[in-house]
């Protein structure tokens, strides 16, 4: 039943929308969607653009406020035009401000997808924290969870907090993974590892022998994230071009494909890409908008986007999961992906 409700929400909020849907019309669709979940605008459970007094002279008007007679204000919804990418710090900042001023702990951004935010106090952080992101895909497990959490009959604060706690544990595991990885790759740990091996070897070998062997050996723990070897490029039918010429441009720069793999490897190595960005890089719409490429920048092997012909062969391990990088990059006057990628790269390096 709830799965059918989620599929209906996908129809209302995505599949049946004209491409030029305005934010005002989309807001009505969001109201319709929440009424499908049991909330009622007629009963003042959904408040649309209510002007709220803040302080002596200021007023705010959140797009939607959901409330109940028993518990008062429950959560705020900010609606954005569905053709606009909602991964925008301004939108998050606006929602955070409304949540703080109205003293609600939960906020939702709805546009080309749904983002759930919780007061940062649950994470010992300031501001608000993104706890989930749900795309409008039928039969989605996350979509079903959304319906379970936000149907009026099932809604309660405890369920939201349980969901948040699950996310907190998930974030903790990711941070623990990163911390342990940094530790194992550090020079200090290398020394400890060698000392431990020497201590164990002393049970069977003399100290001088062990020292001599270690002088001719190098012991390392290496990151499995490797720069993908350059594939053999097919020769042009009309002109013979060497692999070297295709990899290095006339001005000495790496060709775009090689450049993407080299610099992305460095970002992964330096832990410059967070979990949210990894999720975004697996989306076709975000990749098109950000890089002007036709496929998601990253894909797992079991993703419906993944095709061997469109992704480099060697995967990257990120937070314990394996991802393939899109190989469909172009660098010609009519279709030049390099400026898009370089802009994103600068952004990642600043983080």
Coordinates of C-alpha atoms in Angstrom, one line a residue:
X1 CA 0.0 0.0 0.0
X2 CA 2.7 2.5 1.0
X3 CA 4.7 1.5 -2.1
X4 CA 1.8 2.4 -4.2
X5 CA 1.5 5.8 -2.4
X6 CA 5.2 6.5 -3.1
X7 CA 4.7 5.6 -6.8
X8 CA 1.8 8.1 -6.9
X9 CA 4.0 10.8 -5.4
X10 CA 6.5 10.1 -8.1
X11 CA 3.7 10.6 -10.6
X12 CA 2.5 13.9 -9.0
X13 CA 5.9 15.4 -8.3
X14 CA 7.9 14.3 -11.2
X15 CA 6.5 12.1 -14.0
X16 CA 3.4 14.1 -14.8
X17 CA 5.0 17.6 -14.6
X18 CA 5.4 19.7 -17.7
X19 CA 9.0 20.7 -18.3
X20 CA 8.2 24.4 -17.7
X21 CA 6.3 23.9 -14.4
X22 CA 6.6 27.1 -12.3
X23 CA 7.5 27.0 -8.6
X24 CA 4.0 28.2 -7.7
X25 CA 2.4 25.4 -9.6
X26 CA 4.8 22.9 -8.2
X27 CA 4.0 24.1 -4.7
X28 CA 0.3 23.2 -5.3
X29 CA 1.5 19.7 -6.4
X30 CA 3.5 19.3 -3.2
X31 CA 0.4 20.2 -1.2
X32 CA -1.5 17.6 -3.2
X33 CA 1.2 15.0 -2.5
X34 CA 1.0 15.6 1.3
X35 CA -2.8 15.4 1.2
X36 CA -2.3 12.0 -0.4
X37 CA -0.3 11.2 2.8
X38 CA -3.3 12.1 4.9
X39 CA -2.6 15.7 5.8
X40 CA -5.3 18.3 5.2
X41 CA -5.0 22.0 4.1
X42 CA -8.7 22.4 4.9
X43 CA -8.0 21.3 8.5
X44 CA -5.1 23.7 8.8
X45 CA -2.6 20.8 9.0
X46 CA -0.9 22.2 5.9
X47 CA -0.3 26.0 6.1
X48 CA 0.7 27.7 2.9
X49 CA 3.0 30.7 3.0
X50 CA 1.8 31.9 6.4
X51 CA 3.3 35.2 7.4
X52 CA 4.9 34.7 10.8
X53 CA 6.0 37.5 13.1
X54 CA 9.7 37.2 14.1
X55 CA 10.9 39.7 16.7
X56 CA 9.6 43.3 16.8
X57 CA 9.6 44.1 13.1
X58 CA 10.5 41.0 11.0
X59 CA 8.2 38.5 9.3
X60 CA 8.9 35.3 7.5
X61 CA 6.8 33.1 5.2
X62 CA 7.9 29.5 4.8
X63 CA 6.4 27.8 1.8
X64 CA 4.6 25.1 3.8
X65 CA 4.3 24.4 7.5
X66 CA 2.8 21.1 8.7
X67 CA 1.3 21.1 12.1
X68 CA -1.1 19.3 14.4
X69 CA -3.4 20.5 17.1
X70 CA -1.7 18.3 19.7
X71 CA 1.9 19.0 18.9
X72 CA 1.9 22.4 17.1
X73 CA 4.5 23.0 14.4
X74 CA 6.0 19.8 13.1
X75 CA 8.1 20.5 10.1
X76 CA 8.8 23.1 7.4
X77 CA 8.8 22.4 3.6
X78 CA 10.6 24.7 1.2
X79 CA 9.6 24.1 -2.4
X80 CA 11.9 24.8 -5.3
X81 CA 11.3 24.8 -9.1
X82 CA 11.8 21.2 -10.2
X83 CA 14.1 22.2 -13.0
X84 CA 16.5 23.8 -10.5
X85 CA 19.2 21.7 -8.8
X86 CA 18.4 21.9 -5.0
X87 CA 22.0 21.1 -4.0
X88 CA 22.4 24.8 -3.3
X89 CA 23.8 26.2 -0.1
X90 CA 21.4 29.2 -0.3
X91 CA 18.4 26.9 -0.2
X92 CA 19.8 25.0 2.8
X93 CA 20.6 28.3 4.5
X94 CA 17.1 29.6 4.0
X95 CA 15.6 26.4 5.4
X96 CA 18.0 26.4 8.3
X97 CA 16.9 30.0 9.1
X98 CA 13.2 29.2 9.0
X99 CA 13.7 26.1 11.2
X100 CA 15.6 28.1 13.8
X101 CA 13.2 31.0 13.9
X102 CA 10.2 28.7 14.1
X103 CA 11.9 26.2 16.5
X104 CA 11.2 23.1 14.5
X105 CA 13.8 20.3 14.3
X106 CA 12.9 18.9 10.9
X107 CA 12.9 20.5 7.5
X108 CA 12.4 19.3 3.9
X109 CA 13.5 20.7 0.6
X110 CA 11.5 19.5 -2.4
X111 CA 12.4 20.2 -6.0
X112 CA 14.0 17.8 -8.5
X113 CA 14.3 15.4 -5.5
X114 CA 13.6 15.4 -1.7
X115 CA 16.1 16.3 0.9
X116 CA 15.5 15.8 4.6
X117 CA 17.3 18.0 7.2
X118 CA 17.5 17.7 10.9
X119 CA 18.6 20.1 13.6
X120 CA 22.4 19.8 14.0
X121 CA 22.1 19.4 17.7
X122 CA 21.4 15.7 17.1
X123 CA 24.8 15.5 15.5
X124 CA 26.6 17.9 17.9
X125 CA 26.9 20.3 15.0
X126 CA 25.6 23.8 14.3
X127 CA 23.0 24.6 11.7
X128 CA 21.1 21.7 10.0
X129 CA 22.3 18.4 8.7
X130 CA 21.2 16.5 5.6
X131 CA 20.1 13.1 6.8
X132 CA 18.6 11.7 3.6
X133 CA 18.1 12.4 -0.1
X134 CA 15.3 10.7 -2.1
X135 CA 15.0 10.7 -5.9
X136 CA 11.6 10.4 -7.6
X137 CA 12.1 6.8 -8.7
X138 CA 9.2 4.3 -8.5
X139 CA 9.5 1.3 -6.1
X140 CA 12.3 3.1 -4.3
X141 CA 13.2 1.7 -0.8
X142 CA 14.0 5.3 0.3
X143 CA 10.7 6.4 -1.1
X144 CA 8.8 3.8 0.8
X145 CA 10.7 4.9 4.0
X146 CA 9.6 8.5 3.3
X147 CA 6.0 7.5 3.1
X148 CA 6.3 5.5 6.3
X149 CA 7.8 8.5 8.1
X150 CA 5.5 11.2 6.8
X151 CA 2.1 9.7 6.4
X152 CA -0.1 11.5 8.9
X153 CA -1.3 8.3 10.6
X154 CA 2.2 7.0 11.1
X155 CA 4.0 10.3 11.8
X156 CA 5.7 10.7 15.1
X157 CA 8.8 12.4 16.3
X158 CA 10.2 9.2 17.7
X159 CA 10.3 7.6 14.2
X160 CA 12.1 10.6 12.8
X161 CA 14.7 10.4 15.6
X162 CA 15.2 6.7 15.1
X163 CA 15.7 7.3 11.4
X164 CA 18.2 10.1 12.2
X165 CA 20.0 7.8 14.7
X166 CA 20.4 5.3 11.9
X167 CA 21.9 8.0 9.7
X168 CA 24.2 9.1 12.6
X169 CA 25.5 5.6 12.9
X170 CA 26.0 5.4 9.2
X171 CA 28.0 8.7 9.2
X172 CA 30.0 7.4 12.1
X173 CA 31.0 4.3 10.3
X174 CA 32.1 6.3 7.3
X175 CA 34.2 8.6 9.5
X176 CA 35.7 5.6 11.3
X177 CA 36.6 4.1 8.0
X178 CA 38.3 7.3 6.9
X179 CA 40.1 7.6 10.2
X180 CA 41.4 4.0 10.2
X181 CA 42.5 4.3 6.6
X182 CA 44.5 7.5 7.3
X183 CA 46.1 5.8 10.3
X184 CA 47.1 2.7 8.3
X185 CA 48.6 4.9 5.5
X186 CA 50.6 7.1 8.0
X187 CA 54.3 6.9 8.4
X188 CA 53.9 6.4 12.2
X189 CA 51.9 3.3 11.6
X190 CA 54.4 2.0 9.1
X191 CA 57.1 2.2 11.9
X192 CA 54.8 0.4 14.3
X193 CA 54.0 -2.3 11.8
X194 CA 57.7 -2.9 11.1
X195 CA 58.5 -3.1 14.8
X196 CA 55.7 -5.6 15.4
X197 CA 57.0 -7.8 12.5
X198 CA 60.5 -7.7 13.9
X199 CA 59.2 -8.7 17.3
X200 CA 57.4 -11.6 15.9
X201 CA 60.4 -12.7 13.7
X202 CA 62.7 -12.6 16.7
X203 CA 61.0 -15.9 17.8
X204 CA 62.8 -17.7 14.9
X205 CA 65.6 -15.4 13.6
X206 CA 68.4 -13.4 15.0
X207 CA 68.2 -9.6 15.3
X208 CA 71.1 -8.9 12.9
X209 CA 69.6 -11.2 10.2
X210 CA 66.2 -9.4 10.6
X211 CA 67.8 -6.0 10.3
X212 CA 69.7 -7.0 7.2
X213 CA 66.6 -8.3 5.5
X214 CA 64.6 -5.2 6.3
X215 CA 67.4 -3.0 4.8
X216 CA 66.8 -4.7 1.4
X217 CA 63.0 -4.7 1.6
X218 CA 60.4 -2.0 1.6
X219 CA 57.2 -2.5 3.5
X220 CA 54.2 -0.4 2.6
X221 CA 50.4 -0.3 2.9
X222 CA 49.1 1.3 -0.3
X223 CA 45.8 2.7 -1.3
X224 CA 44.1 0.6 -3.8
X225 CA 42.8 3.7 -5.6
X226 CA 45.0 3.8 -8.6
X227 CA 45.1 6.0 -11.6
X228 CA 43.5 4.0 -14.4
X229 CA 46.1 3.0 -17.0
X230 CA 45.6 4.7 -20.3
X231 CA 43.8 2.4 -22.7
X232 CA 45.0 1.8 -26.2
X233 CA 43.2 4.3 -28.3
X234 CA 41.8 3.1 -31.6
X235 CA 43.6 4.6 -34.6
X236 CA 41.7 7.0 -36.8
X237 CA 40.5 5.7 -40.1
X238 CA 41.8 8.7 -41.9
X239 CA 44.9 9.6 -39.9
X240 CA 47.4 7.7 -37.8
X241 CA 47.7 9.2 -34.3
X242 CA 49.9 7.7 -31.7
X243 CA 48.7 6.9 -28.2
X244 CA 51.2 9.5 -26.8
X245 CA 49.7 12.2 -29.0
X246 CA 46.2 11.4 -27.8
X247 CA 47.2 11.4 -24.1
X248 CA 49.3 14.6 -24.2
X249 CA 47.8 17.7 -25.9
X250 CA 50.0 19.9 -28.1
X251 CA 50.3 22.5 -25.3
X252 CA 51.7 19.8 -22.9
X253 CA 48.5 19.3 -20.9
X254 CA 47.1 15.8 -20.3
X255 CA 44.1 15.0 -22.5
X256 CA 40.8 15.3 -20.7
X257 CA 40.3 11.6 -19.9
X258 CA 43.7 11.1 -18.5
X259 CA 43.4 14.4 -16.6
X260 CA 40.1 13.4 -15.1
X261 CA 41.4 10.1 -13.8
X262 CA 44.6 11.6 -12.4
X263 CA 43.0 14.5 -10.6
X264 CA 40.0 12.4 -9.4
X265 CA 42.5 9.9 -7.9
X266 CA 44.2 12.7 -6.0
X267 CA 40.8 13.9 -4.6
X268 CA 40.0 10.4 -3.4
X269 CA 43.4 9.9 -1.9
X270 CA 43.1 13.2 0.0
X271 CA 39.5 12.5 1.2
X272 CA 38.2 15.7 -0.6
X273 CA 34.9 14.2 -1.7
X274 CA 32.2 13.7 1.0
X275 CA 29.4 11.2 1.0
X276 CA 26.8 13.7 -0.3
X277 CA 29.0 14.5 -3.3
X278 CA 29.6 10.8 -4.0
X279 CA 25.8 10.4 -4.1
X280 CA 25.4 13.3 -6.4
X281 CA 28.1 12.1 -8.8
X282 CA 26.0 8.9 -9.4
X283 CA 23.1 11.0 -10.8
X284 CA 22.7 11.7 -14.5
X285 CA 21.1 15.1 -14.0
X286 CA 23.8 16.3 -11.7
X287 CA 26.5 15.0 -13.9
X288 CA 25.0 16.7 -17.0
X289 CA 24.6 20.0 -15.2
X290 CA 28.1 19.9 -13.6
X291 CA 30.2 18.3 -16.3
X292 CA 28.0 18.4 -19.4
X293 CA 28.5 14.7 -19.8
X294 CA 25.6 12.3 -20.7
X295 CA 26.1 9.7 -18.0
X296 CA 26.6 9.7 -14.3
X297 CA 30.2 10.6 -13.4
X298 CA 30.3 7.6 -11.0
X299 CA 28.5 4.3 -11.3
X300 CA 28.6 1.1 -9.3
X301 CA 28.8 -2.2 -11.3
X302 CA 25.2 -3.1 -10.3
X303 CA 23.8 0.3 -11.4
X304 CA 21.5 0.4 -14.3
X305 CA 23.7 3.2 -15.7
X306 CA 26.8 1.1 -15.8
X307 CA 28.0 -0.1 -19.2
X308 CA 31.6 -1.3 -19.7
X309 CA 31.8 0.8 -22.9
X310 CA 31.1 4.0 -21.1
X311 CA 33.2 3.6 -17.9
X312 CA 36.9 3.1 -17.3
X313 CA 37.8 -0.5 -16.4
X314 CA 39.5 0.0 -13.0
X315 CA 37.2 1.0 -10.1
X316 CA 38.0 3.3 -7.2
X317 CA 37.4 2.2 -3.7
X318 CA 35.7 5.0 -1.7
X319 CA 34.5 4.4 1.9
X320 CA 34.6 0.7 1.3
X321 CA 32.6 0.7 -1.9
X322 CA 33.7 0.4 -5.5
X323 CA 32.8 3.0 -8.2
X324 CA 33.7 3.3 -11.9
X325 CA 34.4 6.7 -13.5
X326 CA 32.7 7.7 -16.7
X327 CA 34.9 7.6 -19.8
X328 CA 32.7 9.7 -22.1
X329 CA 34.8 12.9 -22.1
X330 CA 35.2 15.2 -25.1
X331 CA 37.5 18.1 -25.8
X332 CA 36.7 19.6 -29.2
X333 CA 35.5 23.2 -30.0
X334 CA 31.8 22.0 -30.3
X335 CA 31.9 19.9 -27.2
X336 CA 34.5 20.8 -24.6
X337 CA 34.0 19.2 -21.2
X338 CA 37.3 20.4 -19.7
X339 CA 36.1 23.8 -18.4
X340 CA 33.2 22.1 -16.6
X341 CA 35.4 19.5 -14.9
X342 CA 38.0 22.1 -13.9
X343 CA 35.4 24.3 -12.3
X344 CA 34.2 21.3 -10.2
X345 CA 37.8 20.3 -9.4
X346 CA 38.5 23.8 -8.0
X347 CA 35.4 23.6 -5.8
X348 CA 36.4 20.2 -4.4
X349 CA 40.0 21.3 -3.7
X350 CA 38.7 24.3 -1.7
X351 CA 36.7 22.0 0.6

